[in-house]
PDB file of C-alpha atoms and ligand atoms in Angstrom:
ATOM      1  CA  MET A  21     122.998  17.066 131.472  1.00  0.00           C
ATOM      2  CA  GLN A  22     123.252  20.862 131.669  1.00  0.00           C
ATOM      3  CA  LEU A  23     124.543  22.664 128.578  1.00  0.00           C
ATOM      4  CA  THR A  24     126.135  26.090 128.804  1.00  0.00           C
ATOM      5  CA  ALA A  25     126.497  28.442 125.836  1.00  0.00           C
ATOM      6  CA  ILE A  26     128.903  31.340 126.044  1.00  0.00           C
ATOM      7  CA  THR A  27     127.888  34.135 123.700  1.00  0.00           C
ATOM      8  CA  ARG A  28     128.925  37.684 123.043  1.00  0.00           C
ATOM      9  CA  PRO A  29     126.726  40.594 121.966  1.00  0.00           C
ATOM     10  CA  VAL A  30     126.727  42.006 118.445  1.00  0.00           C
ATOM     11  CA  PRO A  31     129.171  44.937 118.565  1.00  0.00           C
ATOM     12  CA  ALA A  32     128.292  48.344 117.120  1.00  0.00           C
ATOM     13  CA  SER A  33     131.431  48.041 114.955  1.00  0.00           C
ATOM     14  CA  LEU A  34     130.220  44.848 113.202  1.00  0.00           C
ATOM     15  CA  ALA A  35     130.381  46.595 109.806  1.00  0.00           C
ATOM     16  CA  ASN A  36     134.202  46.624 110.148  1.00  0.00           C
ATOM     17  CA  CYS A  37     134.315  42.835 110.366  1.00  0.00           C
ATOM     18  CA  GLN A  38     136.776  40.630 108.546  1.00  0.00           C
ATOM     19  CA  LEU A  39     135.539  39.401 105.180  1.00  0.00           C
ATOM     20  CA  THR A  40     137.288  36.777 103.090  1.00  0.00           C
ATOM     21  CA  HIS A  41     134.894  35.269 100.566  1.00  0.00           C
ATOM     22  CA  LEU A  42     132.048  37.793 100.618  1.00  0.00           C
ATOM     23  CA  ALA A  43     131.844  41.304  99.223  1.00  0.00           C
ATOM     24  CA  ARG A  44     131.151  43.966 101.854  1.00  0.00           C
ATOM     25  CA  SER A  45     127.473  44.907 101.986  1.00  0.00           C
ATOM     26  CA  VAL A  46     125.539  47.193 104.282  1.00  0.00           C
ATOM     27  CA  ILE A  47     124.887  45.472 107.606  1.00  0.00           C
ATOM     28  CA  ASP A  48     121.930  46.540 109.720  1.00  0.00           C
ATOM     29  CA  VAL A  49     123.487  46.153 113.181  1.00  0.00           C
ATOM     30  CA  ARG A  50     120.143  46.470 114.978  1.00  0.00           C
ATOM     31  CA  ARG A  51     118.662  43.704 112.853  1.00  0.00           C
ATOM     32  CA  ALA A  52     121.765  41.561 113.447  1.00  0.00           C
ATOM     33  CA  ALA A  53     121.401  42.137 117.202  1.00  0.00           C
ATOM     34  CA  ALA A  54     117.719  41.191 117.071  1.00  0.00           C
ATOM     35  CA  GLN A  55     118.540  37.970 115.229  1.00  0.00           C
ATOM     36  CA  HIS A  56     121.286  37.224 117.720  1.00  0.00           C
ATOM     37  CA  ALA A  57     118.905  37.784 120.647  1.00  0.00           C
ATOM     38  CA  ALA A  58     116.398  35.430 119.008  1.00  0.00           C
ATOM     39  CA  TYR A  59     119.168  32.829 118.611  1.00  0.00           C
ATOM     40  CA  GLU A  60     119.921  33.092 122.325  1.00  0.00           C
ATOM     41  CA  THR A  61     116.209  32.694 123.057  1.00  0.00           C
ATOM     42  CA  VAL A  62     116.127  29.486 120.994  1.00  0.00           C
ATOM     43  CA  LEU A  63     119.113  28.180 122.967  1.00  0.00           C
ATOM     44  CA  ARG A  64     117.370  28.967 126.260  1.00  0.00           C
ATOM     45  CA  SER A  65     114.170  27.311 125.045  1.00  0.00           C
ATOM     46  CA  LEU A  66     116.222  24.141 124.568  1.00  0.00           C
ATOM     47  CA  GLY A  67     117.352  24.266 128.190  1.00  0.00           C
ATOM     48  CA  VAL A  68     120.781  25.755 127.508  1.00  0.00           C
ATOM     49  CA  GLU A  69     122.127  28.217 130.057  1.00  0.00           C
ATOM     50  CA  VAL A  70     123.280  31.233 128.057  1.00  0.00           C
ATOM     51  CA  VAL A  71     126.158  33.208 129.550  1.00  0.00           C
ATOM     52  CA  GLN A  72     126.631  36.411 127.590  1.00  0.00           C
ATOM     53  CA  LEU A  73     130.024  38.079 127.992  1.00  0.00           C
ATOM     54  CA  SER A  74     130.339  41.853 128.244  1.00  0.00           C
ATOM     55  CA  PRO A  75     130.108  43.864 125.038  1.00  0.00           C
ATOM     56  CA  THR A  76     133.358  44.719 123.274  1.00  0.00           C
ATOM     57  CA  PRO A  77     132.412  47.449 120.798  1.00  0.00           C
ATOM     58  CA  GLU A  78     136.021  47.784 119.634  1.00  0.00           C
ATOM     59  CA  LEU A  79     136.191  44.153 118.423  1.00  0.00           C
ATOM     60  CA  PRO A  80     134.024  43.905 115.272  1.00  0.00           C
ATOM     61  CA  ASP A  81     134.059  40.103 115.013  1.00  0.00           C
ATOM     62  CA  SER A  82     133.674  39.332 118.717  1.00  0.00           C
ATOM     63  CA  VAL A  83     130.106  38.031 118.300  1.00  0.00           C
ATOM     64  CA  PHE A  84     131.623  35.068 116.411  1.00  0.00           C
ATOM     65  CA  ILE A  85     132.855  33.612 119.662  1.00  0.00           C
ATOM     66  CA  GLU A  86     133.174  30.042 118.360  1.00  0.00           C
ATOM     67  CA  ASP A  87     136.513  30.952 116.823  1.00  0.00           C
ATOM     68  CA  THR A  88     138.113  31.715 120.177  1.00  0.00           C
ATOM     69  CA  ALA A  89     137.941  28.293 121.835  1.00  0.00           C
ATOM     70  CA  VAL A  90     137.460  24.566 121.356  1.00  0.00           C
ATOM     71  CA  VAL A  91     135.867  22.967 124.387  1.00  0.00           C
ATOM     72  CA  LEU A  92     136.057  19.218 124.926  1.00  0.00           C
ATOM     73  CA  PRO A  93     134.801  17.418 128.032  1.00  0.00           C
ATOM     74  CA  GLU A  94     138.418  16.977 129.162  1.00  0.00           C
ATOM     75  CA  VAL A  95     140.028  20.318 128.285  1.00  0.00           C
ATOM     76  CA  ALA A  96     139.368  23.730 126.732  1.00  0.00           C
ATOM     77  CA  ILE A  97     141.743  25.031 124.100  1.00  0.00           C
ATOM     78  CA  VAL A  98     141.787  28.813 123.810  1.00  0.00           C
ATOM     79  CA  THR A  99     142.753  29.624 120.251  1.00  0.00           C
ATOM     80  CA  ARG A 100     145.001  32.196 118.654  1.00  0.00           C
ATOM     81  CA  PRO A 101     142.733  33.434 115.843  1.00  0.00           C
ATOM     82  CA  GLY A 102     144.274  33.700 112.410  1.00  0.00           C
ATOM     83  CA  ALA A 103     143.126  37.300 111.854  1.00  0.00           C
ATOM     84  CA  ASP A 104     145.226  39.851 113.788  1.00  0.00           C
ATOM     85  CA  SER A 105     142.153  41.963 114.465  1.00  0.00           C
ATOM     86  CA  ARG A 106     140.600  39.053 116.378  1.00  0.00           C
ATOM     87  CA  ARG A 107     143.464  38.182 118.745  1.00  0.00           C
ATOM     88  CA  ALA A 108     142.185  40.423 121.559  1.00  0.00           C
ATOM     89  CA  GLU A 109     138.929  38.470 121.668  1.00  0.00           C
ATOM     90  CA  VAL A 110     140.391  35.528 123.534  1.00  0.00           C
ATOM     91  CA  SER A 111     141.215  36.906 126.984  1.00  0.00           C
ATOM     92  CA  ALA A 112     137.598  37.329 128.150  1.00  0.00           C
ATOM     93  CA  VAL A 113     136.749  33.887 126.779  1.00  0.00           C
ATOM     94  CA  GLU A 114     139.694  32.319 128.575  1.00  0.00           C
ATOM     95  CA  GLN A 115     138.513  33.905 131.805  1.00  0.00           C
ATOM     96  CA  ALA A 116     134.962  32.644 131.270  1.00  0.00           C
ATOM     97  CA  LEU A 117     136.134  29.093 130.612  1.00  0.00           C
ATOM     98  CA  THR A 118     138.511  28.878 133.536  1.00  0.00           C
ATOM     99  CA  GLY A 119     135.759  27.960 135.984  1.00  0.00           C
ATOM    100  CA  HIS A 120     134.591  25.112 133.758  1.00  0.00           C
ATOM    101  CA  ARG A 121     137.681  23.379 132.347  1.00  0.00           C
ATOM    102  CA  ARG A 122     141.429  23.082 132.437  1.00  0.00           C
ATOM    103  CA  VAL A 123     142.475  25.660 129.839  1.00  0.00           C
ATOM    104  CA  VAL A 124     145.345  25.348 127.360  1.00  0.00           C
ATOM    105  CA  ARG A 125     146.340  28.120 124.954  1.00  0.00           C
ATOM    106  CA  ILE A 126     147.502  28.020 121.349  1.00  0.00           C
ATOM    107  CA  GLU A 127     150.787  29.954 121.291  1.00  0.00           C
ATOM    108  CA  PRO A 128     152.627  31.804 118.483  1.00  0.00           C
ATOM    109  CA  PRO A 129     153.437  31.026 115.744  1.00  0.00           C
ATOM    110  CA  GLY A 130     150.376  28.791 115.834  1.00  0.00           C
ATOM    111  CA  THR A 131     147.022  30.075 114.659  1.00  0.00           C
ATOM    112  CA  LEU A 132     143.730  28.284 114.995  1.00  0.00           C
ATOM    113  CA  ASP A 133     140.094  29.366 114.568  1.00  0.00           C
ATOM    114  CA  GLY A 134     137.489  27.325 116.414  1.00  0.00           C
ATOM    115  CA  GLY A 135     135.340  27.354 113.278  1.00  0.00           C
ATOM    116  CA  ASP A 136     137.934  25.068 111.719  1.00  0.00           C
ATOM    117  CA  VAL A 137     137.510  22.354 114.333  1.00  0.00           C
ATOM    118  CA  LEU A 138     134.762  19.773 113.864  1.00  0.00           C
ATOM    119  CA  VAL A 139     134.587  17.369 116.788  1.00  0.00           C
ATOM    120  CA  VAL A 140     133.108  13.950 116.026  1.00  0.00           C
ATOM    121  CA  ALA A 141     132.984  12.651 119.581  1.00  0.00           C
ATOM    122  CA  GLU A 142     131.668   9.198 118.595  1.00  0.00           C
ATOM    123  CA  ARG A 143     134.939   8.569 116.732  1.00  0.00           C
ATOM    124  CA  ARG A 144     137.144  10.441 119.224  1.00  0.00           C
ATOM    125  CA  ARG A 145     138.266  12.471 116.224  1.00  0.00           C
ATOM    126  CA  LEU A 146     138.789  16.176 115.555  1.00  0.00           C
ATOM    127  CA  PHE A 147     138.672  17.182 111.902  1.00  0.00           C
ATOM    128  CA  VAL A 148     140.658  20.393 111.529  1.00  0.00           C
ATOM    129  CA  GLY A 149     140.518  22.646 108.493  1.00  0.00           C
ATOM    130  CA  ARG A 150     143.792  23.990 107.213  1.00  0.00           C
ATOM    131  CA  SER A 151     142.507  27.396 106.170  1.00  0.00           C
ATOM    132  CA  THR A 152     143.571  31.000 105.757  1.00  0.00           C
ATOM    133  CA  ARG A 153     143.072  31.208 109.565  1.00  0.00           C
ATOM    134  CA  THR A 154     144.456  27.924 110.863  1.00  0.00           C
ATOM    135  CA  ASN A 155     148.090  27.015 110.216  1.00  0.00           C
ATOM    136  CA  ASP A 156     150.160  23.860 110.638  1.00  0.00           C
ATOM    137  CA  ALA A 157     151.756  25.066 113.883  1.00  0.00           C
ATOM    138  CA  GLY A 158     148.309  25.650 115.386  1.00  0.00           C
ATOM    139  CA  ILE A 159     147.138  22.231 114.257  1.00  0.00           C
ATOM    140  CA  GLU A 160     150.218  20.531 115.757  1.00  0.00           C
ATOM    141  CA  GLN A 161     149.705  22.283 119.102  1.00  0.00           C
ATOM    142  CA  LEU A 162     146.092  21.190 119.108  1.00  0.00           C
ATOM    143  CA  ARG A 163     147.141  17.637 118.220  1.00  0.00           C
ATOM    144  CA  THR A 164     149.537  17.498 121.173  1.00  0.00           C
ATOM    145  CA  VAL A 165     146.874  18.643 123.639  1.00  0.00           C
ATOM    146  CA  VAL A 166     144.067  16.399 122.459  1.00  0.00           C
ATOM    147  CA  ASP A 167     146.252  13.357 121.900  1.00  0.00           C
ATOM    148  CA  GLU A 168     146.829  13.298 125.672  1.00  0.00           C
ATOM    149  CA  VAL A 169     143.094  12.920 126.254  1.00  0.00           C
ATOM    150  CA  GLY A 170     142.547  10.369 123.515  1.00  0.00           C
ATOM    151  CA  TYR A 171     141.460  12.244 120.389  1.00  0.00           C
ATOM    152  CA  GLU A 172     142.926  11.903 116.929  1.00  0.00           C
ATOM    153  CA  VAL A 173     143.380  14.984 114.707  1.00  0.00           C
ATOM    154  CA  VAL A 174     142.634  14.647 110.996  1.00  0.00           C
ATOM    155  CA  VAL A 175     143.577  17.593 108.776  1.00  0.00           C
ATOM    156  CA  VAL A 176     141.181  18.672 106.027  1.00  0.00           C
ATOM    157  CA  GLN A 177     142.322  21.032 103.283  1.00  0.00           C
ATOM    158  CA  MET A 178     139.195  22.909 102.204  1.00  0.00           C
ATOM    159  CA  GLN A 179     138.890  25.381  99.384  1.00  0.00           C
ATOM    160  CA  ASP A 180     136.780  28.485  98.707  1.00  0.00           C
ATOM    161  CA  CYS A 181     135.301  28.739 102.204  1.00  0.00           C
ATOM    162  CA  LEU A 182     136.334  30.437 105.430  1.00  0.00           C
ATOM    163  CA  HIS A 183     136.194  27.617 107.952  1.00  0.00           C
ATOM    164  CA  LEU A 184     135.773  23.859 107.976  1.00  0.00           C
ATOM    165  CA  LYS A 185     132.401  24.256 109.666  1.00  0.00           C
ATOM    166  CA  SER A 186     131.246  26.409 106.729  1.00  0.00           C
ATOM    167  CA  ALA A 187     131.579  23.181 104.734  1.00  0.00           C
ATOM    168  CA  ALA A 188     130.595  20.440 107.187  1.00  0.00           C
ATOM    169  CA  THR A 189     128.760  19.985 110.484  1.00  0.00           C
ATOM    170  CA  GLN A 190     127.359  16.986 112.304  1.00  0.00           C
ATOM    171  CA  ILE A 191     123.598  16.497 111.976  1.00  0.00           C
ATOM    172  CA  SER A 192     123.233  13.171 113.815  1.00  0.00           C
ATOM    173  CA  ARG A 193     122.366  13.056 117.489  1.00  0.00           C
ATOM    174  CA  ALA A 194     125.118  12.522 120.057  1.00  0.00           C
ATOM    175  CA  GLY A 195     125.888   8.860 120.491  1.00  0.00           C
ATOM    176  CA  GLU A 196     124.365   7.794 117.146  1.00  0.00           C
ATOM    177  CA  PRO A 197     126.511   6.749 114.182  1.00  0.00           C
ATOM    178  CA  PRO A 198     127.778  10.122 112.931  1.00  0.00           C
ATOM    179  CA  VAL A 199     126.301  11.791 109.843  1.00  0.00           C
ATOM    180  CA  LEU A 200     127.605  15.086 108.464  1.00  0.00           C
ATOM    181  CA  LEU A 201     125.898  17.694 106.290  1.00  0.00           C
ATOM    182  CA  VAL A 202     128.514  18.805 103.755  1.00  0.00           C
ATOM    183  CA  ASN A 203     129.203  21.059 100.818  1.00  0.00           C
ATOM    184  CA  PRO A 204     131.262  18.631  98.695  1.00  0.00           C
ATOM    185  CA  HIS A 205     132.528  21.443  96.425  1.00  0.00           C
ATOM    186  CA  TRP A 206     134.541  22.916  99.273  1.00  0.00           C
ATOM    187  CA  LEU A 207     136.010  19.633 100.517  1.00  0.00           C
ATOM    188  CA  PRO A 208     138.444  17.057  99.158  1.00  0.00           C
ATOM    189  CA  ALA A 209     136.880  13.709  98.294  1.00  0.00           C
ATOM    190  CA  GLY A 210     136.894  11.299 101.215  1.00  0.00           C
ATOM    191  CA  ALA A 211     137.758  14.031 103.732  1.00  0.00           C
ATOM    192  CA  PHE A 212     135.823  12.280 106.495  1.00  0.00           C
ATOM    193  CA  GLY A 213     136.788   8.681 105.778  1.00  0.00           C
ATOM    194  CA  ASN A 214     133.865   6.340 106.215  1.00  0.00           C
ATOM    195  CA  ILE A 215     131.649   8.804 108.091  1.00  0.00           C
ATOM    196  CA  ALA A 216     128.308   9.225 106.279  1.00  0.00           C
ATOM    197  CA  CYS A 217     127.932  12.559 104.489  1.00  0.00           C
ATOM    198  CA  LEU A 218     124.731  14.175 103.208  1.00  0.00           C
ATOM    199  CA  PRO A 219     125.335  16.873 100.563  1.00  0.00           C
ATOM    200  CA  ILE A 220     123.577  20.253 100.779  1.00  0.00           C
ATOM    201  CA  HIS A 221     121.488  21.515  97.880  1.00  0.00           C
ATOM    202  CA  PRO A 222     123.978  22.819  95.274  1.00  0.00           C
ATOM    203  CA  ASP A 223     122.134  26.159  95.007  1.00  0.00           C
ATOM    204  CA  GLU A 224     122.802  26.835  98.717  1.00  0.00           C
ATOM    205  CA  PRO A 225     126.573  26.626  99.207  1.00  0.00           C
ATOM    206  CA  TYR A 226     126.422  28.110 102.738  1.00  0.00           C
ATOM    207  CA  ALA A 227     123.810  25.650 104.013  1.00  0.00           C
ATOM    208  CA  ALA A 228     126.110  23.056 105.621  1.00  0.00           C
ATOM    209  CA  ASN A 229     126.394  24.894 108.938  1.00  0.00           C
ATOM    210  CA  THR A 230     123.937  23.434 111.450  1.00  0.00           C
ATOM    211  CA  LEU A 231     123.858  23.427 115.217  1.00  0.00           C
ATOM    212  CA  ARG A 232     122.827  20.211 116.965  1.00  0.00           C
ATOM    213  CA  ILE A 233     121.523  20.616 120.533  1.00  0.00           C
ATOM    214  CA  GLY A 234     120.097  17.402 121.930  1.00  0.00           C
ATOM    215  CA  ASP A 235     117.079  16.492 119.814  1.00  0.00           C
ATOM    216  CA  ALA A 236     117.036  19.865 118.037  1.00  0.00           C
ATOM    217  CA  LEU A 237     118.907  20.681 114.848  1.00  0.00           C
ATOM    218  CA  LEU A 238     119.133  24.419 114.160  1.00  0.00           C
ATOM    219  CA  HIS A 239     119.568  25.561 110.575  1.00  0.00           C
ATOM    220  CA  ALA A 240     119.696  29.034 109.003  1.00  0.00           C
ATOM    221  CA  SER A 241     116.183  29.793 107.794  1.00  0.00           C
ATOM    222  CA  GLN A 242     117.179  31.007 104.317  1.00  0.00           C
ATOM    223  CA  PHE A 243     118.306  27.541 103.191  1.00  0.00           C
ATOM    224  CA  THR A 244     114.920  26.001 102.443  1.00  0.00           C
ATOM    225  CA  LEU A 245     116.126  23.653  99.671  1.00  0.00           C
ATOM    226  CA  THR A 246     118.674  22.009 101.948  1.00  0.00           C
ATOM    227  CA  ARG A 247     116.156  21.851 104.785  1.00  0.00           C
ATOM    228  CA  HIS A 248     113.918  19.866 102.442  1.00  0.00           C
ATOM    229  CA  ILE A 249     116.794  17.431 101.792  1.00  0.00           C
ATOM    230  CA  LEU A 250     117.285  17.121 105.547  1.00  0.00           C
ATOM    231  CA  HIS A 251     113.588  16.411 105.959  1.00  0.00           C
ATOM    232  CA  LEU A 252     113.659  13.702 103.259  1.00  0.00           C
ATOM    233  CA  HIS A 253     116.439  12.019 105.237  1.00  0.00           C
ATOM    234  CA  GLY A 254     114.512  12.110 108.493  1.00  0.00           C
ATOM    235  CA  TYR A 255     116.053  15.239 110.037  1.00  0.00           C
ATOM    236  CA  THR A 256     113.622  17.895 111.247  1.00  0.00           C
ATOM    237  CA  ALA A 257     115.537  21.162 111.360  1.00  0.00           C
ATOM    238  CA  THR A 258     114.428  24.263 113.235  1.00  0.00           C
ATOM    239  CA  PRO A 259     114.875  27.391 111.094  1.00  0.00           C
ATOM    240  CA  VAL A 260     116.728  30.247 112.785  1.00  0.00           C
ATOM    241  CA  ASP A 261     117.163  33.670 111.138  1.00  0.00           C
ATOM    242  CA  ASN A 262     120.760  34.784 110.740  1.00  0.00           C
ATOM    243  CA  ASP A 263     120.932  36.394 107.308  1.00  0.00           C
ATOM    244  CA  GLU A 264     122.147  39.729 108.733  1.00  0.00           C
ATOM    245  CA  LEU A 265     125.094  38.105 110.558  1.00  0.00           C
ATOM    246  CA  ALA A 266     125.720  36.025 107.428  1.00  0.00           C
ATOM    247  CA  LYS A 267     126.713  39.285 105.677  1.00  0.00           C
ATOM    248  CA  ALA A 268     129.665  39.288 108.108  1.00  0.00           C
ATOM    249  CA  GLU A 269     130.435  35.705 107.080  1.00  0.00           C
ATOM    250  CA  GLY A 270     129.035  34.290 110.288  1.00  0.00           C
ATOM    251  CA  ALA A 271     126.841  31.206 110.594  1.00  0.00           C
ATOM    252  CA  LEU A 272     124.934  29.541 113.424  1.00  0.00           C
ATOM    253  CA  THR A 273     127.754  27.657 115.117  1.00  0.00           C
ATOM    254  CA  CYS A 274     129.924  30.811 115.148  1.00  0.00           C
ATOM    255  CA  CYS A 275     127.751  32.618 117.670  1.00  0.00           C
ATOM    256  CA  SER A 276     128.261  30.357 120.688  1.00  0.00           C
ATOM    257  CA  ILE A 277     130.634  28.032 122.484  1.00  0.00           C
ATOM    258  CA  ILE A 278     128.478  25.219 123.810  1.00  0.00           C
ATOM    259  CA  PHE A 279     129.606  22.614 126.297  1.00  0.00           C
ATOM    260  CA  GLU A 280     128.324  20.237 128.898  1.00  0.00           C
ATOM    261  CA  ASP A 281     128.907  21.275 132.465  1.00  0.00           C
ATOM    262  CA  ALA A 282     130.247  18.795 134.949  1.00  0.00           C
TER     263      ALA A 282
HETATM  264  C1  LIG B   4     135.664  36.496 110.331  1.00  0.00           C
HETATM  265  O1  LIG B   4     135.976  36.623 109.158  1.00  0.00           O
HETATM  266  O2  LIG B   4     136.459  36.122 111.190  1.00  0.00           O
HETATM  267  C2  LIG B   4     134.245  36.843 110.735  1.00  0.00           C
HETATM  268  N1  LIG B   4     133.775  37.939 109.944  1.00  0.00           N
HETATM  269  C3  LIG B   4     133.338  35.650 110.557  1.00  0.00           C
HETATM  270  C4  LIG B   4     133.716  34.514 111.445  1.00  0.00           C
HETATM  271  C5  LIG B   4     132.792  33.373 111.321  1.00  0.00           C
HETATM  272  N2  LIG B   4     133.125  32.341 112.242  1.00  0.00           N
HETATM  273  C6  LIG B   4     132.953  31.053 112.013  1.00  0.00           C
HETATM  274  O3  LIG B   4     132.568  30.650 110.935  1.00  0.00           O
HETATM  275  N3  LIG B   4     133.282  30.209 112.976  1.00  0.00           N
END
């Protein structure tokens, strides 16, 4: 199984990024770029083919490429990001995906950010956050597309966080009974039905974003208390530095679109 990750470089304009729940602080763009390069190196070390798109200095949030597409084995959905300033990000991503999948687009008035879509393949279910970025029209368009290929959409109304995947990601290996790492304070009770949920450490509200690649589970290095909880539950997580990109409200999943190539 060959995995491909599409990434995008850290733009010089990163300091002009969208911010919703964080106060603006000084971002060291060179340090962010170094952390991003190290993230790509970790992906390559896991056997992932990294395809980096051309730089787009005029698009401050373009490094957070996850928000521009949802890629399933059967179809790729190119999103219409909820923030106006991010809409121009999608065309290059659509082009890059065209060789790999049938591509469907979210159309106005729908909005959808990829960070709001948590795919639990074992249940053929997409949990979709209704957020400041993702609206009902976007969710309904997504539902129509994925219903045709056998996935159910379950809407989750989060609070106090940007995207659903800020609050929950899957930590179990593909094919195993699913287990999610969650921040329960940002989620309604029972949001994931009977899927097992492991809560993050309450002192680390941003620690629920992990990136599972085969046997490896990547986790932002600053969240040591949650990593200890993961360890106690039998999950060995690999720490990856991303605290500079976190100032732009980005996490680990945001920086790539990862999919299996046919
Ligand atoms: C934004 O607000 O759109 C960016 N500054 C951060 C996007 C993070 N993306 C993600 O969580 N999927």
